[in-house]
GROMACS .gro file of C-alpha atoms in nm:
model
  272
    1MET     CA    1  15.645  -3.792  21.835
    2HIS     CA    2  15.618  -4.155  21.742
    3ILE     CA    3  15.878  -4.430  21.704
    4TRP     CA    4  15.814  -4.774  21.573
    5ARG     CA    5  15.980  -5.098  21.471
    6LEU     CA    6  15.800  -5.291  21.201
    7GLN     CA    7  15.916  -5.626  21.320
    8ARG     CA    8  15.710  -5.572  21.637
    9GLY     CA    9  15.412  -5.654  21.415
   10ASP     CA   10  15.125  -5.479  21.596
   11TYR     CA   11  15.083  -5.156  21.382
   12ASP     CA   12  14.773  -5.258  21.200
   13TRP     CA   13  14.729  -4.916  21.026
   14LEU     CA   14  15.095  -4.900  20.903
   15THR     CA   15  15.097  -5.073  20.562
   16PRO     CA   16  15.330  -5.053  20.254
   17ASP     CA   17  15.096  -4.809  20.072
   18LEU     CA   18  15.208  -4.548  20.323
   19GLY     CA   19  15.545  -4.534  20.140
   20GLU     CA   20  15.814  -4.341  20.312
   21ILE     CA   21  15.685  -4.402  20.668
   22TYR     CA   22  15.673  -4.790  20.628
   23ARG     CA   23  16.007  -4.846  20.793
   24ASP     CA   24  16.156  -4.832  21.139
   25PHE     CA   25  16.190  -4.489  21.306
   26GLU     CA   26  16.388  -4.411  21.623
   27ILE     CA   27  16.460  -4.089  21.803
   28ALA     CA   28  16.808  -4.097  21.681
   29ASN     CA   29  16.676  -4.058  21.309
   30VAL     CA   30  16.554  -3.708  21.381
   31TRP     CA   31  16.751  -3.597  21.674
   32THR     CA   32  16.990  -3.370  21.491
   33GLU     CA   33  16.699  -3.176  21.356
   34ALA     CA   34  16.503  -3.181  21.671
   35LYS     CA   35  16.794  -3.054  21.882
   36ALA     CA   36  16.870  -2.772  21.628
   37GLY     CA   37  16.511  -2.673  21.671
   38GLY     CA   38  16.553  -2.631  22.042
   39VAL     CA   39  16.400  -2.962  22.146
   40THR     CA   40  16.553  -3.117  22.471
   41HIS     CA   41  16.292  -3.383  22.552
   42VAL     CA   42  16.007  -3.562  22.376
   43ILE     CA   43  15.692  -3.738  22.460
   44LEU     CA   44  15.651  -4.066  22.284
   45VAL     CA   45  15.286  -4.128  22.176
   46GLN     CA   46  15.147  -4.475  22.105
   47ALA     CA   47  15.109  -4.581  21.756
   48ALA     CA   48  14.968  -4.943  21.811
   49ALA     CA   49  14.652  -5.051  21.986
   50SER     CA   50  14.848  -5.292  22.220
   51VAL     CA   51  14.980  -5.293  22.563
   52ALA     CA   52  15.286  -5.461  22.421
   53GLU     CA   53  15.379  -5.140  22.239
   54THR     CA   54  15.314  -4.936  22.546
   55ASP     CA   55  15.563  -5.148  22.741
   56PHE     CA   56  15.808  -5.108  22.435
   57LEU     CA   57  15.779  -4.728  22.464
   58LEU     CA   58  15.824  -4.734  22.837
   59SER     CA   59  16.130  -4.947  22.813
   60VAL     CA   60  16.273  -4.671  22.570
   61ALA     CA   61  16.184  -4.408  22.820
   62ASP     CA   62  16.363  -4.595  23.099
   63SER     CA   63  16.680  -4.597  22.898
   64ASP     CA   64  16.677  -4.268  22.707
   65ARG     CA   65  16.704  -3.945  22.901
   66ARG     CA   66  16.563  -3.750  22.614
   67VAL     CA   67  16.212  -3.917  22.671
   68HIS     CA   68  16.007  -3.704  22.911
   69GLY     CA   69  15.737  -3.958  22.924
   70VAL     CA   70  15.490  -4.190  22.729
   71VAL     CA   71  15.127  -4.162  22.610
   72GLY     CA   72  15.027  -4.527  22.589
   73TRP     CA   73  14.741  -4.756  22.524
   74VAL     CA   74  14.504  -4.984  22.735
   75ASP     CA   75  14.208  -5.166  22.622
   76PHE     CA   76  13.927  -4.953  22.758
   77GLU     CA   77  13.671  -5.229  22.707
   78ALA     CA   78  13.859  -5.495  22.896
   79ASP     CA   79  13.684  -5.633  23.214
   80ASP     CA   80  13.988  -5.528  23.420
   81ALA     CA   81  14.065  -5.199  23.236
   82ALA     CA   82  14.038  -4.995  23.558
   83GLU     CA   83  14.277  -5.232  23.736
   84GLN     CA   84  14.522  -5.228  23.451
   85ILE     CA   85  14.524  -4.846  23.426
   86ALA     CA   86  14.577  -4.820  23.806
   87LEU     CA   87  14.861  -5.060  23.791
   88ARG     CA   88  15.026  -4.893  23.477
   89ALA     CA   89  14.980  -4.544  23.640
   90LYS     CA   90  15.243  -4.649  23.896
   91THR     CA   91  15.496  -4.646  23.616
   92PRO     CA   92  15.646  -4.287  23.645
   93HIS     CA   93  15.711  -4.255  23.273
   94LEU     CA   94  15.344  -4.309  23.187
   95LEU     CA   95  15.181  -3.969  23.141
   96GLY     CA   96  14.865  -4.049  22.959
   97LEU     CA   97  14.660  -4.291  22.746
   98ARG     CA   98  14.526  -4.270  22.402
   99PRO     CA   99  14.251  -4.508  22.275
  100MET     CA  100  14.282  -4.498  21.890
  101ILE     CA  101  13.917  -4.385  21.862
  102ALA     CA  102  13.967  -4.232  21.517
  103ASP     CA  103  14.020  -4.578  21.375
  104LEU     CA  104  13.706  -4.720  21.514
  105PRO     CA  105  13.362  -4.742  21.308
  106ASP     CA  106  13.166  -4.583  21.585
  107PRO     CA  107  13.256  -4.226  21.661
  108GLN     CA  108  13.061  -4.246  21.985
  109TRP     CA  109  13.248  -4.535  22.109
  110ILE     CA  110  13.432  -4.357  22.399
  111LEU     CA  111  13.099  -4.240  22.533
  112ARG     CA  112  12.959  -4.604  22.584
  113ASP     CA  113  12.897  -4.722  22.940
  114ARG     CA  114  13.150  -4.989  22.883
  115CYS     CA  115  13.424  -4.737  22.885
  116LYS     CA  116  13.333  -4.554  23.210
  117PRO     CA  117  13.544  -4.756  23.447
  118ALA     CA  118  13.844  -4.690  23.233
  119LEU     CA  119  13.783  -4.322  23.207
  120GLU     CA  120  13.725  -4.293  23.581
  121ALA     CA  121  14.052  -4.479  23.637
  122VAL     CA  122  14.242  -4.233  23.405
  123GLN     CA  123  14.093  -3.954  23.598
  124ALA     CA  124  14.165  -4.093  23.937
  125SER     CA  125  14.523  -4.184  23.833
  126GLY     CA  126  14.618  -3.839  23.722
  127LEU     CA  127  14.686  -3.947  23.373
  128ILE     CA  128  14.609  -3.734  23.054
  129PHE     CA  129  14.341  -3.858  22.809
  130ASP     CA  130  14.482  -3.789  22.451
  131GLY     CA  131  14.203  -3.733  22.211
  132HIS     CA  132  14.289  -3.925  21.887
  133ALA     CA  133  14.195  -3.669  21.617
  134HIS     CA  134  13.934  -3.662  21.349
  135PRO     CA  135  13.688  -3.378  21.268
  136ASP     CA  136  13.386  -3.593  21.359
  137LEU     CA  137  13.532  -3.650  21.693
  138VAL     CA  138  13.553  -3.296  21.814
  139PRO     CA  139  13.190  -3.290  21.937
  140VAL     CA  140  13.250  -3.630  22.101
  141MET     CA  141  13.541  -3.472  22.291
  142THR     CA  142  13.309  -3.191  22.396
  143ARG     CA  143  13.063  -3.456  22.547
  144LEU     CA  144  13.352  -3.629  22.709
  145ALA     CA  145  13.491  -3.317  22.859
  146ALA     CA  146  13.133  -3.224  22.995
  147ASP     CA  147  13.090  -3.577  23.142
  148TYR     CA  148  13.426  -3.588  23.304
  149PRO     CA  149  13.519  -3.229  23.401
  150GLN     CA  150  13.817  -3.340  23.618
  151LEU     CA  151  13.960  -3.542  23.334
  152PRO     CA  152  14.250  -3.359  23.162
  153ILE     CA  153  14.209  -3.398  22.780
  154VAL     CA  154  14.443  -3.309  22.515
  155LEU     CA  155  14.296  -3.285  22.165
  156ASN     CA  156  14.547  -3.420  21.899
  157HIS     CA  157  14.629  -3.216  21.589
  158ALA     CA  158  14.376  -2.945  21.658
  159GLY     CA  159  14.115  -3.191  21.565
  160LYS     CA  160  14.251  -3.241  21.210
  161PRO     CA  161  14.092  -2.928  21.052
  162PRO     CA  162  14.003  -2.962  20.676
  163ILE     CA  163  14.267  -2.717  20.567
  164ALA     CA  164  14.303  -2.858  20.216
  165SER     CA  165  13.944  -2.771  20.130
  166ALA     CA  166  13.944  -2.452  20.335
  167GLU     CA  167  13.600  -2.547  20.448
  168LEU     CA  168  13.665  -2.463  20.816
  169GLY     CA  169  13.325  -2.332  20.917
  170VAL     CA  170  13.195  -2.638  21.103
  171TRP     CA  171  13.536  -2.714  21.255
  172ARG     CA  172  13.557  -2.346  21.382
  173ARG     CA  173  13.221  -2.377  21.561
  174GLU     CA  174  13.296  -2.706  21.703
  175ILE     CA  175  13.645  -2.623  21.830
  176ALA     CA  176  13.501  -2.303  21.999
  177ALA     CA  177  13.238  -2.529  22.173
  178LEU     CA  178  13.504  -2.777  22.288
  179ALA     CA  179  13.740  -2.497  22.410
  180ARG     CA  180  13.478  -2.378  22.657
  181HIS     CA  181  13.574  -2.681  22.869
  182GLU     CA  182  13.871  -2.575  23.063
  183ASN     CA  183  13.991  -2.924  23.118
  184VAL     CA  184  14.072  -2.951  22.745
  185SER     CA  185  14.400  -2.835  22.573
  186CYS     CA  186  14.502  -2.856  22.210
  187LYS     CA  187  14.804  -2.970  22.021
  188LEU     CA  188  14.943  -2.767  21.737
  189SER     CA  189  15.054  -3.066  21.541
  190GLY     CA  190  14.956  -3.275  21.249
  191LEU     CA  191  14.847  -2.976  21.047
  192LEU     CA  192  15.066  -3.015  20.734
  193THR     CA  193  14.934  -3.365  20.662
  194GLU     CA  194  14.569  -3.205  20.657
  195ALA     CA  195  14.667  -2.918  20.434
  196GLY     CA  196  14.708  -3.060  20.089
  197THR     CA  197  14.868  -2.783  19.880
  198ARG     CA  198  14.765  -2.516  20.129
  199THR     CA  199  15.080  -2.539  20.348
  200ASP     CA  200  15.167  -2.178  20.354
  201ASP     CA  201  15.193  -1.967  20.664
  202ALA     CA  202  14.850  -1.794  20.586
  203ALA     CA  203  14.661  -2.123  20.565
  204ILE     CA  204  14.830  -2.281  20.870
  205GLY     CA  205  14.819  -1.967  21.056
  206GLU     CA  206  14.437  -1.929  21.001
  207VAL     CA  207  14.396  -2.253  21.204
  208VAL     CA  208  14.651  -2.154  21.472
  209GLU     CA  209  14.494  -1.826  21.526
  210HIS     CA  210  14.158  -1.969  21.573
  211VAL     CA  211  14.262  -2.240  21.826
  212GLY     CA  212  14.456  -1.978  22.011
  213ALA     CA  213  14.166  -1.750  22.031
  214CYS     CA  214  13.944  -2.029  22.153
  215PHE     CA  215  14.178  -2.218  22.390
  216GLY     CA  216  14.409  -1.914  22.490
  217PRO     CA  217  14.773  -1.970  22.442
  218GLU     CA  218  14.811  -2.126  22.792
  219ARG     CA  219  14.626  -2.441  22.661
  220LEU     CA  220  14.809  -2.477  22.336
  221LEU     CA  221  15.107  -2.706  22.297
  222TRP     CA  222  15.331  -2.768  21.998
  223GLY     CA  223  15.400  -3.113  21.861
  224SER     CA  224  15.590  -3.253  21.561
  225ASP     CA  225  15.376  -3.565  21.488
  226TRP     CA  226  15.707  -3.705  21.351
  227PRO     CA  227  15.748  -3.927  21.155
  228VAL     CA  228  15.389  -3.910  21.015
  229LEU     CA  229  15.499  -3.544  20.950
  230THR     CA  230  15.730  -3.652  20.682
  231LEU     CA  231  15.440  -3.741  20.455
  232ALA     CA  232  15.395  -3.365  20.394
  233GLY     CA  233  15.721  -3.195  20.524
  234ASN     CA  234  16.013  -3.225  20.746
  235TYR     CA  235  16.099  -3.160  21.111
  236LYS     CA  236  16.321  -2.851  21.049
  237ALA     CA  237  16.080  -2.686  20.819
  238TRP     CA  238  15.786  -2.736  21.051
  239VAL     CA  239  15.979  -2.601  21.357
  240GLU     CA  240  16.063  -2.292  21.155
  241GLN     CA  241  15.705  -2.241  21.028
  242SER     CA  242  15.572  -2.289  21.355
  243GLU     CA  243  15.797  -2.032  21.518
  244ARG     CA  244  15.702  -1.776  21.252
  245ILE     CA  245  15.327  -1.839  21.310
  246VAL     CA  246  15.346  -1.852  21.688
  247GLY     CA  247  15.557  -1.533  21.674
  248GLN     CA  248  15.293  -1.362  21.461
  249PHE     CA  249  14.997  -1.431  21.681
  250PHE     CA  250  15.130  -1.519  22.027
  251PRO     CA  251  15.475  -1.363  22.044
  252ASP     CA  252  15.475  -1.339  22.431
  253HIS     CA  253  15.385  -1.703  22.477
  254ALA     CA  254  15.624  -1.884  22.248
  255ASP     CA  255  15.819  -2.049  22.544
  256ALA     CA  256  15.490  -2.169  22.688
  257ILE     CA  257  15.353  -2.308  22.360
  258PHE     CA  258  15.672  -2.478  22.265
  259SER     CA  259  15.773  -2.610  22.606
  260GLY     CA  260  15.619  -2.486  22.919
  261ASN     CA  261  15.256  -2.591  22.855
  262ALA     CA  262  15.359  -2.939  22.770
  263LYS     CA  263  15.566  -2.975  23.085
  264ARG     CA  264  15.275  -2.839  23.297
  265ILE     CA  265  15.003  -3.050  23.114
  266TYR     CA  266  15.190  -3.374  23.078
  267SER     CA  267  15.283  -3.388  23.446
  268ARG     CA  268  15.156  -3.632  23.718
  269LYS     CA  269  14.948  -3.472  23.991
  270PRO     CA  270  15.115  -3.454  24.323
  271GLY     CA  271  15.077  -3.773  24.513
  272VAL     CA  272  14.977  -3.982  24.215
   0.00000   0.00000   0.00000
């Protein structure tokens, strides 16, 4: 999930035309729904391309026991990126990093030589690399996974499949290719906002079934993508729909998909 405070001023993508989500969001705003859905802890994911926001999220994690950890941001092109990552990795609540690559004009950006020291530092520090989602970036994640086989990668939002158009052929092939790399896992999140009017269990379930067939249930982890979720639904309904779909396709793996896999994947390696 995300939280943000507009007065902080570094959410470049968050503009008034986004309507309902152009306001402050805190964990408390959704905790009643989350707790009712069985949530006990959350991972806060960055929403601004700034170390200041990462520090803000870490300060929340330090004071709020509901926060398991933080996926933050560091400038991967900075001359001292590797040093910054190594230093920040000493913070116990920092679990991973997410460059906002879907917002950049060059989809191949993360594969540039300039980013190599940062990627090597993420890998060496035992942090997760969160793959900011966009369909064009799924093949990029495949290249990244091949180039850094020891780097744990979590693909956000199942790669944002084009559910609304139902034109899933290319996405299916590219997800299957990505999933062959065992260092990659996949979030079941952000699907409703890609679905348009096709938000029924059959349409969402088609996507969940495919990623499960490709990654296996041991590499799937559920996420809310709240409060972006509120552009297309609400927390309670998404939990209930997810439970129905996971129960349909992976009835013996529900605990892992909703909790256990995230605990395992978003954990720091021993000694790091």
